[in-house]
CSV table of N, CA and C in Angstrom, one decimal:
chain,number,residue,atom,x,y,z
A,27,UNK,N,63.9,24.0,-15.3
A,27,UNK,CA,64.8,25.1,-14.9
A,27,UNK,C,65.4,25.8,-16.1
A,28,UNK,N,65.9,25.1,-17.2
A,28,UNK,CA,66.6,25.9,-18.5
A,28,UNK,C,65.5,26.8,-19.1
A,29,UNK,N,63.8,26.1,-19.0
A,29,UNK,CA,63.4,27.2,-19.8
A,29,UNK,C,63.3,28.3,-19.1
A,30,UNK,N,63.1,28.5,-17.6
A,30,UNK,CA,62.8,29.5,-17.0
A,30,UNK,C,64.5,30.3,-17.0
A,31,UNK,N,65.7,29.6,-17.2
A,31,UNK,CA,66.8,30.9,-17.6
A,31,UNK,C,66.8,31.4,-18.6
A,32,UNK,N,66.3,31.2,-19.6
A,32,UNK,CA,66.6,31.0,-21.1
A,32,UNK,C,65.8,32.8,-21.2
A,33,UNK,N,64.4,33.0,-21.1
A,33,UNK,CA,63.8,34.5,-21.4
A,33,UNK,C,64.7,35.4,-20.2
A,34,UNK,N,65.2,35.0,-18.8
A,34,UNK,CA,65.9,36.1,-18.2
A,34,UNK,C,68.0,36.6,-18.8
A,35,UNK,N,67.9,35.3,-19.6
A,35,UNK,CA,69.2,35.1,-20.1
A,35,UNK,C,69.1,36.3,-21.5
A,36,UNK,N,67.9,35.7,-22.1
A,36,UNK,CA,67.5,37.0,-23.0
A,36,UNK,C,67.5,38.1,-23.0
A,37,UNK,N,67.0,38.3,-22.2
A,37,UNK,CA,66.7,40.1,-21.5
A,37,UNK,C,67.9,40.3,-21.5
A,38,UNK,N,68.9,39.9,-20.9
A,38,UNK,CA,70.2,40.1,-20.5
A,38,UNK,C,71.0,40.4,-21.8
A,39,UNK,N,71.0,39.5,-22.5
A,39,UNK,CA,72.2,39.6,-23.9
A,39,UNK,C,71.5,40.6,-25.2
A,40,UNK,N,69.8,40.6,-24.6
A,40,UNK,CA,69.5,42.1,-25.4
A,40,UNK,C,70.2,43.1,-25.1
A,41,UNK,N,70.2,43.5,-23.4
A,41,UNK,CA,70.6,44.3,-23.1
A,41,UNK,C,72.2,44.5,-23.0
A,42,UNK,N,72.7,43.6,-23.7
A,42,UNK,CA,74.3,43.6,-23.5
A,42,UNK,C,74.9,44.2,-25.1
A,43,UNK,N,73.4,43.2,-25.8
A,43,UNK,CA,74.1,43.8,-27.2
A,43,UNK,C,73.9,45.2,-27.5
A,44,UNK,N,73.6,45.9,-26.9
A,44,UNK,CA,73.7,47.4,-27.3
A,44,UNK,C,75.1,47.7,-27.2
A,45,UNK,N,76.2,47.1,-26.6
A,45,UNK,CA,77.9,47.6,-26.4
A,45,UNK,C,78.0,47.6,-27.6
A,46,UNK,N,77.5,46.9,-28.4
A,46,UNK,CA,78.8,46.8,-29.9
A,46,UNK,C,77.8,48.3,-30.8
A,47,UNK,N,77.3,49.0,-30.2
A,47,UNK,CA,76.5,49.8,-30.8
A,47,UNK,C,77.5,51.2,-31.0
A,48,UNK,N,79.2,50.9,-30.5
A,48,UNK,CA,79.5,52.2,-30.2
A,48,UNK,C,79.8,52.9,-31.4
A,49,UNK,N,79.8,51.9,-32.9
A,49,UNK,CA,80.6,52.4,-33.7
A,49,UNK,C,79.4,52.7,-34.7
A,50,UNK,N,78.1,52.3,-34.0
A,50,UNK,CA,76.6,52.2,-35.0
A,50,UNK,C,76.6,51.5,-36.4
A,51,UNK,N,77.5,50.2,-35.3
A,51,UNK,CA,77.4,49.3,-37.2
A,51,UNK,C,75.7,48.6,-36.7
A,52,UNK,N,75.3,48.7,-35.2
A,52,UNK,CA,74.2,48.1,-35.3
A,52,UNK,C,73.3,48.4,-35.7
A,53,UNK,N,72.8,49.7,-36.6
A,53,UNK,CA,72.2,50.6,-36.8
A,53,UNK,C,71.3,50.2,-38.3
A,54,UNK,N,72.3,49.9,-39.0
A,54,UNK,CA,72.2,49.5,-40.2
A,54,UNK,C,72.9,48.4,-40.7
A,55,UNK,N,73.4,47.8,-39.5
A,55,UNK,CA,74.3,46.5,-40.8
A,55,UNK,C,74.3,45.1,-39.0
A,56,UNK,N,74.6,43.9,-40.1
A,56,UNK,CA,74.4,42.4,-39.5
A,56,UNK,C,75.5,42.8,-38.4
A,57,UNK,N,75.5,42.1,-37.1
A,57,UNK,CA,76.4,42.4,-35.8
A,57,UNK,C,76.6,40.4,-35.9
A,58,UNK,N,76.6,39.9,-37.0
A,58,UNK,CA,76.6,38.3,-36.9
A,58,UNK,C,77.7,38.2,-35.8
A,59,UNK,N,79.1,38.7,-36.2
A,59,UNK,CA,80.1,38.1,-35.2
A,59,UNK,C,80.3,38.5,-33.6
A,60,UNK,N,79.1,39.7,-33.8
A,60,UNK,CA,79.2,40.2,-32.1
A,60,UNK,C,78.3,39.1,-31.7
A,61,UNK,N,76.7,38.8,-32.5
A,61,UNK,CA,75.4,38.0,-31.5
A,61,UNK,C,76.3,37.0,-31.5
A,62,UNK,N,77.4,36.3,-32.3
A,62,UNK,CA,77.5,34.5,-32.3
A,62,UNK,C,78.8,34.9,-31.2
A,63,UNK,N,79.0,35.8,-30.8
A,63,UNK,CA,79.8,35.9,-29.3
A,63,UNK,C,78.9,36.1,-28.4
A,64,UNK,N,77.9,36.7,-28.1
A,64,UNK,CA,77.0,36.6,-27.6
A,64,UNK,C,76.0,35.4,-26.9
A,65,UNK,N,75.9,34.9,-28.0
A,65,UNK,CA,75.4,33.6,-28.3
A,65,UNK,C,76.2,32.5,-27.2
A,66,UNK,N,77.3,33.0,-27.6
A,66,UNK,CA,78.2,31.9,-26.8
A,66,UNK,C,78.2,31.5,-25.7
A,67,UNK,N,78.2,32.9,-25.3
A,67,UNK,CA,78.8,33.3,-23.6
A,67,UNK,C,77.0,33.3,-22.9
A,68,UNK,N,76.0,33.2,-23.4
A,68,UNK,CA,75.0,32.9,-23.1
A,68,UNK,C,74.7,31.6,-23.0
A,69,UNK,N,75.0,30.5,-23.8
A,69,UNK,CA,75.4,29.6,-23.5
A,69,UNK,C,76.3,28.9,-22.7
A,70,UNK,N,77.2,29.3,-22.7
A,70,UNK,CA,77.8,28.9,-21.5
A,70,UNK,C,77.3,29.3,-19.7
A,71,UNK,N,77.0,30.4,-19.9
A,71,UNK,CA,76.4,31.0,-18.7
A,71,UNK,C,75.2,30.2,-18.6
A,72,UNK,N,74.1,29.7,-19.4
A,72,UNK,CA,73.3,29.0,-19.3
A,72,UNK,C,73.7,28.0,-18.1
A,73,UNK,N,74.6,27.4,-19.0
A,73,UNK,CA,75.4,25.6,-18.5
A,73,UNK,C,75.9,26.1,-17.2
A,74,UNK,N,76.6,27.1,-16.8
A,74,UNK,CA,77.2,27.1,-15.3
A,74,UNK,C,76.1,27.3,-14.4
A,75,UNK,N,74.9,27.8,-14.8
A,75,UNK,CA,73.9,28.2,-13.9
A,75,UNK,C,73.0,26.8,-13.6
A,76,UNK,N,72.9,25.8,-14.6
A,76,UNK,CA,72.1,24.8,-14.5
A,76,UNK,C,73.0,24.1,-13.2
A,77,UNK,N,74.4,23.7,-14.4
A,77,UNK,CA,74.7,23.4,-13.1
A,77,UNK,C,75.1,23.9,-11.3
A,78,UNK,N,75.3,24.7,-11.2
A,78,UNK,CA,75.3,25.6,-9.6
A,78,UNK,C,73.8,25.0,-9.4
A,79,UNK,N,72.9,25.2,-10.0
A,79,UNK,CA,71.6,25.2,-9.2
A,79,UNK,C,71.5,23.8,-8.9
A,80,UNK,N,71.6,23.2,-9.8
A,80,UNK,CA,71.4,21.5,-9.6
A,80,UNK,C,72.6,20.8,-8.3
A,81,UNK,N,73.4,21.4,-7.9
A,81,UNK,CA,74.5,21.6,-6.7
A,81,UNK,C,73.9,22.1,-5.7
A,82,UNK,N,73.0,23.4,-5.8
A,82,UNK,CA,72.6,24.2,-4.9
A,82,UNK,C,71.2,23.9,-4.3
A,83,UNK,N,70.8,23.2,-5.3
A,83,UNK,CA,69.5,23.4,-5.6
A,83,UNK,C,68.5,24.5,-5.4
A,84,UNK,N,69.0,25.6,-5.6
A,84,UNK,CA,68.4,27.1,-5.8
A,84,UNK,C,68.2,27.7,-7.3
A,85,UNK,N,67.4,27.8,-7.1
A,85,UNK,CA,67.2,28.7,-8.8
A,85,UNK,C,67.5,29.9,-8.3
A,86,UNK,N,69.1,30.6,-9.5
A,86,UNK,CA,69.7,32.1,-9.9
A,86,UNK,C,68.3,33.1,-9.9
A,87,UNK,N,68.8,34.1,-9.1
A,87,UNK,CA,67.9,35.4,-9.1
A,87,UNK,C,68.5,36.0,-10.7
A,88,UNK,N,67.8,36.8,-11.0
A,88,UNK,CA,68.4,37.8,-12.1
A,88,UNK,C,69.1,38.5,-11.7
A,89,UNK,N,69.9,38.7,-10.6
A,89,UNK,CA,70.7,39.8,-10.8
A,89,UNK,C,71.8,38.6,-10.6
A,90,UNK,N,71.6,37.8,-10.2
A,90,UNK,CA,73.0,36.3,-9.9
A,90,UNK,C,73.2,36.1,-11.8
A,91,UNK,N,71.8,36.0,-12.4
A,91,UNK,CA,72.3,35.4,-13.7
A,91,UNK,C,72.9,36.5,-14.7
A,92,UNK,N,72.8,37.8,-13.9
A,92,UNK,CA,73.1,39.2,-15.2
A,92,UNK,C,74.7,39.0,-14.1
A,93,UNK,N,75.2,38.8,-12.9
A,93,UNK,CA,76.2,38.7,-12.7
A,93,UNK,C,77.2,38.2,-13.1
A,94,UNK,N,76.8,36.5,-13.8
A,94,UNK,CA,77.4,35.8,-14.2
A,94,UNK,C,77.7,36.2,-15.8
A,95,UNK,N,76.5,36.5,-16.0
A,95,UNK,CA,77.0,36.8,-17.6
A,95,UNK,C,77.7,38.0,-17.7
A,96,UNK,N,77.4,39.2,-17.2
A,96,UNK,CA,78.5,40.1,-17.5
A,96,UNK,C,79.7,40.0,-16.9
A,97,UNK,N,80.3,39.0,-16.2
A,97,UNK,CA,81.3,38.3,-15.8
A,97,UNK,C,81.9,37.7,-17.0
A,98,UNK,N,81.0,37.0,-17.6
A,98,UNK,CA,81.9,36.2,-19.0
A,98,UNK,C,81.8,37.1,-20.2
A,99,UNK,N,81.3,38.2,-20.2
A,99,UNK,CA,82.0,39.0,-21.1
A,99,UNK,C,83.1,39.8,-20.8
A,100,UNK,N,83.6,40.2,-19.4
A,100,UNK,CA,84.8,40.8,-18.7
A,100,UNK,C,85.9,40.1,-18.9
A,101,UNK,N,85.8,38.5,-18.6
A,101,UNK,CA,86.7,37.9,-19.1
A,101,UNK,C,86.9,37.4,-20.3
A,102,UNK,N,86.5,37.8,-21.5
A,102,UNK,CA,86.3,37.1,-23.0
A,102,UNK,C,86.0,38.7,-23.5
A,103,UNK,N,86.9,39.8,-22.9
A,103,UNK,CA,86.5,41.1,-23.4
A,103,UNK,C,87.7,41.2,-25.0
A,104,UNK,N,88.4,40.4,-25.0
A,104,UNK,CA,89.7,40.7,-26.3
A,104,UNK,C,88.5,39.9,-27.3
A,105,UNK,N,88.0,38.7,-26.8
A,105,UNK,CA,87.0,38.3,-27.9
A,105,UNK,C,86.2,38.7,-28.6
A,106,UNK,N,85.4,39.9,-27.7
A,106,UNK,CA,84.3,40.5,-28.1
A,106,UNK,C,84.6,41.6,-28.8
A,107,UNK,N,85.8,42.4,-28.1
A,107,UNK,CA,86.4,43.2,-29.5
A,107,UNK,C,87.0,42.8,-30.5
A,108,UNK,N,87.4,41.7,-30.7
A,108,UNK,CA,87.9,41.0,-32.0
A,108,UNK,C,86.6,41.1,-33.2
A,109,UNK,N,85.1,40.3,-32.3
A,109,UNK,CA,84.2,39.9,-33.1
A,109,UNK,C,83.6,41.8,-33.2
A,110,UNK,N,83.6,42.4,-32.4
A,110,UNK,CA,83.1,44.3,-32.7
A,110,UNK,C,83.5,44.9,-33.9
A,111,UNK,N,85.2,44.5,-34.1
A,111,UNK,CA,85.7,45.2,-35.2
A,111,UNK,C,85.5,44.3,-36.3
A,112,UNK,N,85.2,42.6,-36.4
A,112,UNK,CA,85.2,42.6,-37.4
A,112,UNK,C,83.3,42.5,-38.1
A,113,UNK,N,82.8,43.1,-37.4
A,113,UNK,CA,81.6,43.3,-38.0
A,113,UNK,C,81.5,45.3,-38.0
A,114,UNK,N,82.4,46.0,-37.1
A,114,UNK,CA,82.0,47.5,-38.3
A,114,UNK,C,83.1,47.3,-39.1
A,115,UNK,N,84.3,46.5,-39.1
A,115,UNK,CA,85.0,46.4,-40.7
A,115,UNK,C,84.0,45.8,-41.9
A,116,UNK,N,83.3,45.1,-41.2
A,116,UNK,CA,82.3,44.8,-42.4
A,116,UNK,C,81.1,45.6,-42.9
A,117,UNK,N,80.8,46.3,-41.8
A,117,UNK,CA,80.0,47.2,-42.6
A,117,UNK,C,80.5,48.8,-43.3
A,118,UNK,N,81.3,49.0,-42.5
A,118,UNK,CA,82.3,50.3,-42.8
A,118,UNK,C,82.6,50.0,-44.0
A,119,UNK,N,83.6,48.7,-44.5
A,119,UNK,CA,84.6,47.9,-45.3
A,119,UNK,C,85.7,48.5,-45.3
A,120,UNK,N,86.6,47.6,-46.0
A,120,UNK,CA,88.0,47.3,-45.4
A,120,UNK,C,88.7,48.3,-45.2
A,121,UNK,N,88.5,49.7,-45.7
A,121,UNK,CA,89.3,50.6,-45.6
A,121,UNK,C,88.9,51.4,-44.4
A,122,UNK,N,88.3,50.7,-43.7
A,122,UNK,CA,87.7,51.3,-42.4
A,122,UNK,C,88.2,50.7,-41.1
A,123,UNK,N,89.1,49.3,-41.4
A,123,UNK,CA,89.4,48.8,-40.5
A,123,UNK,C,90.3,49.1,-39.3
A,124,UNK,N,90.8,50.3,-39.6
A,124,UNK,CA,91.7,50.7,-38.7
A,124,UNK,C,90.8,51.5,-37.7
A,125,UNK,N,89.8,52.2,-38.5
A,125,UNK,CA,88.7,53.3,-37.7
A,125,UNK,C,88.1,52.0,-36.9
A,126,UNK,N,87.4,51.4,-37.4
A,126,UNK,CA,86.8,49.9,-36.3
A,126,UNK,C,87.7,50.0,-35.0
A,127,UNK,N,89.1,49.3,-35.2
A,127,UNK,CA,90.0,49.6,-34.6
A,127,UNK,C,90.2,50.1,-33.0
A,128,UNK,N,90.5,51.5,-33.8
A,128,UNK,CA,90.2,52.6,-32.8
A,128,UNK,C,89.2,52.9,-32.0
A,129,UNK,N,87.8,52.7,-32.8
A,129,UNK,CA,86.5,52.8,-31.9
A,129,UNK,C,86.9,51.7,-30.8
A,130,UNK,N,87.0,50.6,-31.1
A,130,UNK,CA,86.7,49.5,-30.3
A,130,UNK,C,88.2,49.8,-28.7
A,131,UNK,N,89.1,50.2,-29.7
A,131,UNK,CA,90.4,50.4,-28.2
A,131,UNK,C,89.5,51.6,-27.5
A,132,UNK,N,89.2,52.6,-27.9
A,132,UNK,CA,88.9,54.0,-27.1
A,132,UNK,C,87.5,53.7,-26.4
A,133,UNK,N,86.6,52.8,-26.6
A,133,UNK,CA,85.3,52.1,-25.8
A,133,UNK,C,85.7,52.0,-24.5
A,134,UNK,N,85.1,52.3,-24.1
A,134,UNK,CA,85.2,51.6,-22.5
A,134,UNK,C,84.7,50.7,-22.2
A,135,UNK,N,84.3,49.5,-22.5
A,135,UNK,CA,83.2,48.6,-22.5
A,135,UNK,C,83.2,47.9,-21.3
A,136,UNK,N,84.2,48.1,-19.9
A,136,UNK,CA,84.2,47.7,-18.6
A,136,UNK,C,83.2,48.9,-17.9
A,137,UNK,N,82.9,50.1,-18.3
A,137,UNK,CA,81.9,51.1,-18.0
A,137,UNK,C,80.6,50.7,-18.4
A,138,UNK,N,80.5,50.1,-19.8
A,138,UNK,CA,79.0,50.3,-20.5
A,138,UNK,C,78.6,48.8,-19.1
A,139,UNK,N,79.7,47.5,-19.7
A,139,UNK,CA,78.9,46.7,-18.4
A,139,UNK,C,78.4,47.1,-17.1
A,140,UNK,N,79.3,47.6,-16.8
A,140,UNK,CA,79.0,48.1,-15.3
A,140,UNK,C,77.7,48.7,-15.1
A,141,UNK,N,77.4,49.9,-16.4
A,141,UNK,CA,75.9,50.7,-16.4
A,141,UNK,C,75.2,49.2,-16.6
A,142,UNK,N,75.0,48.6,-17.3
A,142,UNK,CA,74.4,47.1,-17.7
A,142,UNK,C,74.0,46.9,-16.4
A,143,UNK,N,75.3,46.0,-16.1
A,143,UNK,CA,74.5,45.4,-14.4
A,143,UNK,C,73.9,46.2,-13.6
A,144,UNK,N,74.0,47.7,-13.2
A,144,UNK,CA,73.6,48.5,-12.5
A,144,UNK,C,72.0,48.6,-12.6
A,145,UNK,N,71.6,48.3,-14.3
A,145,UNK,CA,70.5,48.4,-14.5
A,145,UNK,C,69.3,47.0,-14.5
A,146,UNK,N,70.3,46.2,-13.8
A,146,UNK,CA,69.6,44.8,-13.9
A,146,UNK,C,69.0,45.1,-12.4
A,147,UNK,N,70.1,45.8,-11.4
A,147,UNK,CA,69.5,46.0,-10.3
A,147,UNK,C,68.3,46.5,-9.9
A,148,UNK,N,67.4,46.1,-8.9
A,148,UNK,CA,66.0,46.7,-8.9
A,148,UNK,C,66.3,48.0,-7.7
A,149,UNK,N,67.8,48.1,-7.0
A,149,UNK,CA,67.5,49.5,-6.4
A,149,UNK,C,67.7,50.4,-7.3
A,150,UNK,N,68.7,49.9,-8.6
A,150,UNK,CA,69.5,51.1,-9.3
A,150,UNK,C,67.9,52.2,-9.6
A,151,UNK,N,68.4,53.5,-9.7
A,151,UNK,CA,67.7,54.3,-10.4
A,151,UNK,C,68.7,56.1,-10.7
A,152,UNK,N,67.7,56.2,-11.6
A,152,UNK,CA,68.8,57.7,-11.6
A,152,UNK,C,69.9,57.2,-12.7
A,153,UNK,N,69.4,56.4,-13.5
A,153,UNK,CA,70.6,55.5,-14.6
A,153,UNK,C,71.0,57.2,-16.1
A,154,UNK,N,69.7,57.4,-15.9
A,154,UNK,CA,69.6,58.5,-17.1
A,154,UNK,C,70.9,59.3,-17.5
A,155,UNK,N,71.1,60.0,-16.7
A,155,UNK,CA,72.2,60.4,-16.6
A,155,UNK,C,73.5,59.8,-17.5
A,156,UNK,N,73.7,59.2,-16.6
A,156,UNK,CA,75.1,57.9,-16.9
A,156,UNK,C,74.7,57.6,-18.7
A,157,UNK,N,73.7,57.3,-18.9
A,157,UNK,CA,73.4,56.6,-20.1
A,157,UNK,C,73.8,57.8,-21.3
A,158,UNK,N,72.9,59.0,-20.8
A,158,UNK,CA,73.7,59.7,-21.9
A,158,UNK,C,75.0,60.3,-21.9
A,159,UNK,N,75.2,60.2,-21.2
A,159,UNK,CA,77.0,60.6,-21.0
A,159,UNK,C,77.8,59.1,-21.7
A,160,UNK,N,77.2,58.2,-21.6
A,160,UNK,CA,77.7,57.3,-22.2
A,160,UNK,C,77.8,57.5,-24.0
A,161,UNK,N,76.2,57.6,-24.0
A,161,UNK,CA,76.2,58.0,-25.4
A,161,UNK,C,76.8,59.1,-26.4
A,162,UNK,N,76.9,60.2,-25.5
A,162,UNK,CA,77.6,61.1,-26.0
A,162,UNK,C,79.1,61.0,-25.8
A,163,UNK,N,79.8,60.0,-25.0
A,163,UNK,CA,81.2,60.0,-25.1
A,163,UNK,C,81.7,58.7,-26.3
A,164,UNK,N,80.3,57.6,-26.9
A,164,UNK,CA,80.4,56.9,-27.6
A,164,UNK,C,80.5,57.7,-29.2
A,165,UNK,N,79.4,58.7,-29.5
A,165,UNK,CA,79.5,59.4,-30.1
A,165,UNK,C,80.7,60.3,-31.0
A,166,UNK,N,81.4,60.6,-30.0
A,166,UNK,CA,82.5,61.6,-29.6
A,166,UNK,C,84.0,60.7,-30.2
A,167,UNK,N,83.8,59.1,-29.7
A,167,UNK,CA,84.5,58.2,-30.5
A,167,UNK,C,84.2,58.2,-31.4
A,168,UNK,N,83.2,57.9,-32.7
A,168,UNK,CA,83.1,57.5,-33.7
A,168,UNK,C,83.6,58.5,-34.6
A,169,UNK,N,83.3,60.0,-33.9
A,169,UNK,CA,83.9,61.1,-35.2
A,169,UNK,C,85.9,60.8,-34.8
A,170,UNK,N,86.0,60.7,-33.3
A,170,UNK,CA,87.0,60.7,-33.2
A,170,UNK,C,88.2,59.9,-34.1
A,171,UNK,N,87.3,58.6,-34.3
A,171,UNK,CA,87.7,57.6,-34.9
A,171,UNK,C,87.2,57.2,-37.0
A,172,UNK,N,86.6,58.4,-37.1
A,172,UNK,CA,86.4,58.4,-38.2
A,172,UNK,C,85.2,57.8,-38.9
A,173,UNK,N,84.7,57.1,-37.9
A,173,UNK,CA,83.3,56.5,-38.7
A,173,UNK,C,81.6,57.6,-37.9
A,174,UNK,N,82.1,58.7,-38.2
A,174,UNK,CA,81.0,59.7,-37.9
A,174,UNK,C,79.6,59.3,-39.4
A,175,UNK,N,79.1,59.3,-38.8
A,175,UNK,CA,77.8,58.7,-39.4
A,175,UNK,C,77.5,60.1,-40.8
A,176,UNK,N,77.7,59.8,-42.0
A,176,UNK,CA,77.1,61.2,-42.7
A,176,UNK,C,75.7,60.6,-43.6
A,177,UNK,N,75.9,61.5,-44.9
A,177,UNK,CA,74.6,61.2,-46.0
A,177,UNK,C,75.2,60.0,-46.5
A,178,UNK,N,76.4,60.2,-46.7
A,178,UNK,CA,77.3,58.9,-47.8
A,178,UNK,C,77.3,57.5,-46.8
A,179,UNK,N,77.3,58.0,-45.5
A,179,UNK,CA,77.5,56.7,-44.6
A,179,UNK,C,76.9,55.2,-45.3
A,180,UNK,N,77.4,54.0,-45.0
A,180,UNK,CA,76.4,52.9,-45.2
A,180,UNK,C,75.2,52.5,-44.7
């Protein structure tokens, strides 16, 4: 049963780590402290699903297991922006950490989930839309916030 969660759990926290992309430290620089939050909350989600199923004895659909986990990023959302800023403070460096900062308060990252789960769903469709308006209001933060991408950028 763990190995058959383990590639749907995958898919999942690929698709999750695109959030910390708002500030495009993932672009060019290590997201160590976002994946090892990541990491976490995938593991633990692992552990709650083994056990429910072994209670239930049902094996989690994918949209039960993308439920659960973007649930434990909702609740562990101060965490994940803690680890967000301190990996674009690290690639920005230090005199950027207030811009980190700001990117990370002005995110909406209860939106980007939401798009997330929507797209785990097999009726969702018509996501396009939403996605770039997402990106372009991510965007829109980073100049806002000062880490607009130039030649000099990192």
């Amino acid at each position: 049963m763990k190995k058959q969660l383990y590639p749907m759990l995958a898919a999942l926290l690929l698709a999750a780590s695109a959030i910390p992309a708002t500030a495009q430290t993932a672009t060019s620089g290590e997201m160590t402290n976002t994946q090892a939050f990541m990491d976490k909350m995938g593991e633990a989600t692992i552990q709650e699903l083994l056990t429910e199923s072994k209670t239930s004895g049902e094996k989690p659909t994918k949209v039960q297991i993308a439920q659960k986990l973007f649930g434990k990023l909702r609740e562990n959302m101060e965490a994940f922006k803690t680890a967000f800023v301190r990996d674009c403070t690290i690639h920005f460096g230090e005199d950027k950490a207030e811009n980190c900062k700001c990117a990370a308060d002005k995110t909406d990252f209860d939106t980007h989930i939401n798009l997330l789960e929507e797209m785990v769903n097999p009726d969702a469709a018509g996501l396009a839309e939403e996605q770039e308006q997402w990106r372009a209001k991510n965007m829109q933060i980073e100049k806002d916030c000062g880490l607009e991408k130039t030649a000099a950028s990192p």
